[in-house]
Coordinates of C-alpha atoms in Angstrom, one line a residue:
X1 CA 131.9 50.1 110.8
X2 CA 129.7 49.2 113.9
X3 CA 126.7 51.8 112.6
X4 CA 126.9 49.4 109.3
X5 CA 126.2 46.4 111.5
X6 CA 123.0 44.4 111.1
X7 CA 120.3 43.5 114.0
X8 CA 117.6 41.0 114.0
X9 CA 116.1 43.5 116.6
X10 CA 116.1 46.6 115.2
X11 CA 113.0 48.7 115.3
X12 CA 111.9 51.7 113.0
X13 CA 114.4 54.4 114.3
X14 CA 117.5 52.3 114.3
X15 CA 118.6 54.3 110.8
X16 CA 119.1 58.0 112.7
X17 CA 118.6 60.6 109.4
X18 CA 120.1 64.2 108.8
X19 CA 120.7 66.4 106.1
X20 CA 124.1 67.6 104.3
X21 CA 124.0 71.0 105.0
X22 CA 125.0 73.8 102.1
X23 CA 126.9 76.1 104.8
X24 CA 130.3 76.0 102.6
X25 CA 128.7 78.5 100.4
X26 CA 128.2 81.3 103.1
X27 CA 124.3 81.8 102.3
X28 CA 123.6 79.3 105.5
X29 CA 125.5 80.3 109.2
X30 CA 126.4 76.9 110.6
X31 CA 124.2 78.0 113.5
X32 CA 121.3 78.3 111.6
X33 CA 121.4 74.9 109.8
X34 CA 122.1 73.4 113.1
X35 CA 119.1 75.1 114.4
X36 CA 117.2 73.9 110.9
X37 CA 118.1 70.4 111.2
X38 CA 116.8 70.2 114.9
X39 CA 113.4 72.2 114.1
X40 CA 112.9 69.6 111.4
X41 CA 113.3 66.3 113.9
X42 CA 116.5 65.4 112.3
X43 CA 119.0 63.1 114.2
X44 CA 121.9 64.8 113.2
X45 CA 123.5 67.5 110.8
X46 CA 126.0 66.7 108.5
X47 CA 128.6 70.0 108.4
X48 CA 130.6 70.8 104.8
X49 CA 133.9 71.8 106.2
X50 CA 134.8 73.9 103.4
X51 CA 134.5 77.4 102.5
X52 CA 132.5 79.8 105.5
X53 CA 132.9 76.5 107.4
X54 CA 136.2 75.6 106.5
X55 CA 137.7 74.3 110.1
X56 CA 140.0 77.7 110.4
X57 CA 136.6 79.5 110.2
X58 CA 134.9 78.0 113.0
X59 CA 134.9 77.3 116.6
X60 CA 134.7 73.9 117.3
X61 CA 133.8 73.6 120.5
X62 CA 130.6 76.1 120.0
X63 CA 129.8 73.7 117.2
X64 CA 129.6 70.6 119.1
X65 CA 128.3 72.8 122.2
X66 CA 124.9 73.9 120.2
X67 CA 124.6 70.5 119.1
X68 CA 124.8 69.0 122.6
X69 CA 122.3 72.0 123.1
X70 CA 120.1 71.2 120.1
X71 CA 120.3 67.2 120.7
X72 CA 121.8 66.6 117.3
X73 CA 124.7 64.1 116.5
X74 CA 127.2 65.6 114.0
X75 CA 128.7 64.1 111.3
X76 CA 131.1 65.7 108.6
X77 CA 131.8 66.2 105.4
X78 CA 135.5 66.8 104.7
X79 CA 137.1 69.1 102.0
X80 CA 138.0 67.8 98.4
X81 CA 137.9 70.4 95.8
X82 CA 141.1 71.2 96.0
X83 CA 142.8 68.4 97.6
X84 CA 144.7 65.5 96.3
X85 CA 145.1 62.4 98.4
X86 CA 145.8 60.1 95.2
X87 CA 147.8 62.2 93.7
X88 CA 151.1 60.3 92.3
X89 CA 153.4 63.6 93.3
X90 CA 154.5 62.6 97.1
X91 CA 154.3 66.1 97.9
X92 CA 151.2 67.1 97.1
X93 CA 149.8 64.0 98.2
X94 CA 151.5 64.8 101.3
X95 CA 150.4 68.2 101.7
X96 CA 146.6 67.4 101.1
X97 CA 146.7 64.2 103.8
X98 CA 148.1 67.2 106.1
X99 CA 144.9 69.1 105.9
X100 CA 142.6 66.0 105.9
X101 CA 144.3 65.1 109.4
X102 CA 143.7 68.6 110.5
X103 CA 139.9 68.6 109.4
X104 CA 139.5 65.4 111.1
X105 CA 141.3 66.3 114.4
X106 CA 138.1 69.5 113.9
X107 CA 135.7 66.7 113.7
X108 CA 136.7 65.1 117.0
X109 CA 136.8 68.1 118.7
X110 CA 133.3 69.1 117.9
X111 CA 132.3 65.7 118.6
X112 CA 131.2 64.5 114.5
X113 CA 131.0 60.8 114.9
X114 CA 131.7 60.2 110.8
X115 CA 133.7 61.9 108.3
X116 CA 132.6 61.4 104.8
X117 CA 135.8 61.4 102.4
X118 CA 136.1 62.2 99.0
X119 CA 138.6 59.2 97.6
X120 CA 139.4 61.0 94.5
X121 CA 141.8 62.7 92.4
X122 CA 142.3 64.7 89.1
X123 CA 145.0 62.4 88.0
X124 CA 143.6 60.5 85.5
X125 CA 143.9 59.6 81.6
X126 CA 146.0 60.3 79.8
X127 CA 148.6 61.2 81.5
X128 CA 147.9 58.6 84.4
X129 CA 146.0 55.5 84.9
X130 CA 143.4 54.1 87.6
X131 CA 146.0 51.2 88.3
X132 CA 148.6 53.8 88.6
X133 CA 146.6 55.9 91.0
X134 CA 144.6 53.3 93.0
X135 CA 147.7 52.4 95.2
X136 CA 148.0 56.1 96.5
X137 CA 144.2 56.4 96.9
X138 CA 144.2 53.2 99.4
X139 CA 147.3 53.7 101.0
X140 CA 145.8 57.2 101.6
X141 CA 142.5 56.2 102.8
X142 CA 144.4 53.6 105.0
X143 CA 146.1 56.5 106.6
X144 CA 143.1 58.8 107.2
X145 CA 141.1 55.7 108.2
X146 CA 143.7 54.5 111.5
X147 CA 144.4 58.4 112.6
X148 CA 140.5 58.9 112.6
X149 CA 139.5 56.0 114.4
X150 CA 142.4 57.2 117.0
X151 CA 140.3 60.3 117.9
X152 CA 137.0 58.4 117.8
X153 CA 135.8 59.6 114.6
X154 CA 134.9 57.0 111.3
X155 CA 135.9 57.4 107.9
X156 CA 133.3 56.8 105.3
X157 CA 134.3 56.9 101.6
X158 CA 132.0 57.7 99.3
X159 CA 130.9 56.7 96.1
X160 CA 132.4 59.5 93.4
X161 CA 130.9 60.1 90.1
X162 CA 132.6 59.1 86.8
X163 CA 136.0 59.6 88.9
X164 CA 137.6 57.1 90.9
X165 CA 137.0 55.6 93.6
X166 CA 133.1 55.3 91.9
X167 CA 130.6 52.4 93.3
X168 CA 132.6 50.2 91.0
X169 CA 135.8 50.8 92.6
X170 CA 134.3 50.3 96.5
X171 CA 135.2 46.3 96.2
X172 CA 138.8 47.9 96.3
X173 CA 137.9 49.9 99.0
X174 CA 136.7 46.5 100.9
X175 CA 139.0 44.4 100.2
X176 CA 142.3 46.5 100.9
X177 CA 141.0 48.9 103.9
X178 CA 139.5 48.7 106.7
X179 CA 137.2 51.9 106.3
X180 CA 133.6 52.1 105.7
X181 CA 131.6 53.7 102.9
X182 CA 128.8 56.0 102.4
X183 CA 126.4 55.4 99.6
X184 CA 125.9 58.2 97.4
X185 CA 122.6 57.1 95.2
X186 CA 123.0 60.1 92.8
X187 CA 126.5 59.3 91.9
X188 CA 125.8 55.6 92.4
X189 CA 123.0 56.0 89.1
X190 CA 125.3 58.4 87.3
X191 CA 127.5 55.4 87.1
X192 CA 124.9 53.2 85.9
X193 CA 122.8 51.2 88.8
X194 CA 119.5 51.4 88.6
X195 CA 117.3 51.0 91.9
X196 CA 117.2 47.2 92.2
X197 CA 121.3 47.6 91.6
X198 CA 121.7 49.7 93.8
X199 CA 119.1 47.9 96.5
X200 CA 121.3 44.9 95.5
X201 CA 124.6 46.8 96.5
X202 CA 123.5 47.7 99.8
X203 CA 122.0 44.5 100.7
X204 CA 125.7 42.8 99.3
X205 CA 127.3 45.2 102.0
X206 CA 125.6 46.6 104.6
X207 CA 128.1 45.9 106.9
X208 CA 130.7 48.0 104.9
X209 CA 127.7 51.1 104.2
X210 CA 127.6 53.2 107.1
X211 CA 126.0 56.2 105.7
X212 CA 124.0 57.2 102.7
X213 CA 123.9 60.5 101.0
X214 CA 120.1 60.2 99.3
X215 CA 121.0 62.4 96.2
X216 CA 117.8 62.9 94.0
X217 CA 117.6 63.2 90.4
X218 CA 115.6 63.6 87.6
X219 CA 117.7 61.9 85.0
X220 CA 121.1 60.2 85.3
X221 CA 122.8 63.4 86.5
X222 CA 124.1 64.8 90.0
X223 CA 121.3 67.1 90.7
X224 CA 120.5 67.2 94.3
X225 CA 117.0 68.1 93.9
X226 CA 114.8 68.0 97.2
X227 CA 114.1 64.3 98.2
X228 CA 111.0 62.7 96.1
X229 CA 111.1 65.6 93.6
X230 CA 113.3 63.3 91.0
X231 CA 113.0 60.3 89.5
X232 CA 114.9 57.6 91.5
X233 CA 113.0 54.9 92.9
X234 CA 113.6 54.9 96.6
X235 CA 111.0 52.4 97.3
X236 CA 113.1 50.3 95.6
X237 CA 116.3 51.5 96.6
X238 CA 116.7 51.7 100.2
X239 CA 114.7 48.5 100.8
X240 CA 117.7 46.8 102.5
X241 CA 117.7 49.8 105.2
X242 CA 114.5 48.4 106.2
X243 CA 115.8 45.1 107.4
X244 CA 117.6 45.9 110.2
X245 CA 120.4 48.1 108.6
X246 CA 121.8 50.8 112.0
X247 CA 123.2 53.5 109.8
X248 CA 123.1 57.0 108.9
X249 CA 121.1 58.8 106.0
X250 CA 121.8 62.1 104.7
X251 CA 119.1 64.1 102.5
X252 CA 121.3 65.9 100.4
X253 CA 119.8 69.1 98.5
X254 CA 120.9 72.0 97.0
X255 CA 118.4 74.5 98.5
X256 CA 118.8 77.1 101.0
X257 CA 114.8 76.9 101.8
X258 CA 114.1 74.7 104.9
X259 CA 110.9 74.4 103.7
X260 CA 112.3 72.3 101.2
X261 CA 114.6 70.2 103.8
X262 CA 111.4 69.5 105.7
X263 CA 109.6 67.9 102.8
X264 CA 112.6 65.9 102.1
X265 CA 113.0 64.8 105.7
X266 CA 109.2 63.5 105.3
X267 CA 109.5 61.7 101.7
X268 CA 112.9 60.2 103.2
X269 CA 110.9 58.4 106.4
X270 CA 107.9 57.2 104.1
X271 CA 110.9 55.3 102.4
X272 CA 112.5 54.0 105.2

């Protein structure tokens, strides 16, 4: 929570920025996006550790070794396509905390500072209510949260589209764990904020936010469209990260054209 932490000195380049990298799908080595992300004058890369990069699939220690190399920070994003950490069936909830440990204990030893978690589940009406479900989700978070801080690395839960946990569930998140949050703005206006909400959010806890994922869009969808290509107002939006908020930003696109990366990174500082 420490990166979420206000400063009454903080100077233009107290908000480090990076980019969510699409190396899950296979089109993008890790290498390369690492590479990408430095050539670009990012501050860190944020690695999908799913699919090619699923943590069986790579080496660790050359992961966090090119960064060292490349003067990157790393920061992760953890699997959650397939897993289910609310699930109300103890074993599969179980079984999917396993693997988020596992990822996590990847994380440290590559060196990722942040993991960004997926609070979510597939277990939902009818068969299964939010108040049913929202006691697994926490207690699960709680879990994730304590054996990450352990190894040095800090869980961020992020905002979820139309599922739980979505912006309007974070107060839970808050009130009943100790972990921080990233920001997703794409999901965050999926759910209904506008940018003044959702400038109003951030300022309301910027001590909780540690990271936001800028998510572009050109209507109240999940589009991921390159940074300043959509419609949301960022102006408007990330004005609290201009008063002395120390976090992380992720551009996150779905492109495999650096070119497009690049533009984002320089749309994203003009609104910061």
């Amino acid at each position: 929570m420490s990166e979420g932490e206000r400063r009454d000195d903080a100077d233009p380049r107290t908000v480090r920025r990076g980019y969510v990298t699409q190396t899950h799908t296979g089109a993008v080595p890790w290498d390369d996006a690492l590479r990408a992300a430095s050539r670009i004058g990012f501050d860190f890369a944020e690695l999908y550790l799913d699919g090619a990069t699923e943590r069986t699939r790579i080496d660790p220690n050359a992961v966090g070794s090119l960064a060292a190399e490349a003067d990157l920070d790393l920061l992760v994003h953890l699997p959650f396509v397939d897993l289910e950490i609310g699930s109300p069936r103890d074993p599969v909830r179980e079984g999917s905390l396993s693997e988020q440990r596992a990822c996590i204990e990847v994380a440290s030893e590559m060196g990722a500072e942040k993991a960004v978690l997926h609070a979510g589940t597939s277990a939902r009406p009818p068969e299964w209510e939010l108040d049913e479900i929202a006691p697994h989700l926490l207690d699960s978070v709680r879990v994730l949260d304590r054996f990450a801080a352990d190894r040095d690395v800090e869980i961020c839960v992020e905002n979820l589209p139309g599922v739980p946990f979505t912006v309007h569930h974070l107060d839970r998140v808050f009130a009943e764990t100790e972990a921080s949050a990233t920001f997703d703005t794409g999901h965050a206006r999926v759910d209904g904020l506008d940018a003044e909400e959702m400038a109003d959010f951030l300022d309301a806890h910027g001590d909780r936010v540690s990271h936001v994922h800028v998510n572009d869009a050109r209507e109240d969808a999940d589009e991921h469209v390159p940074t300043g290509s959509g419609t949301t107002d960022f102006e408007t939006a990330l004005a609290p990260l201009r008063e002395g908020w120390t976090g992380t930003v992720s551009v996150e696109v779905y492109t495999f054209d650096f070119d497009y990366l690049e533009l984002s990174a320089e749309k994203l500082d003009e609104f910061l």
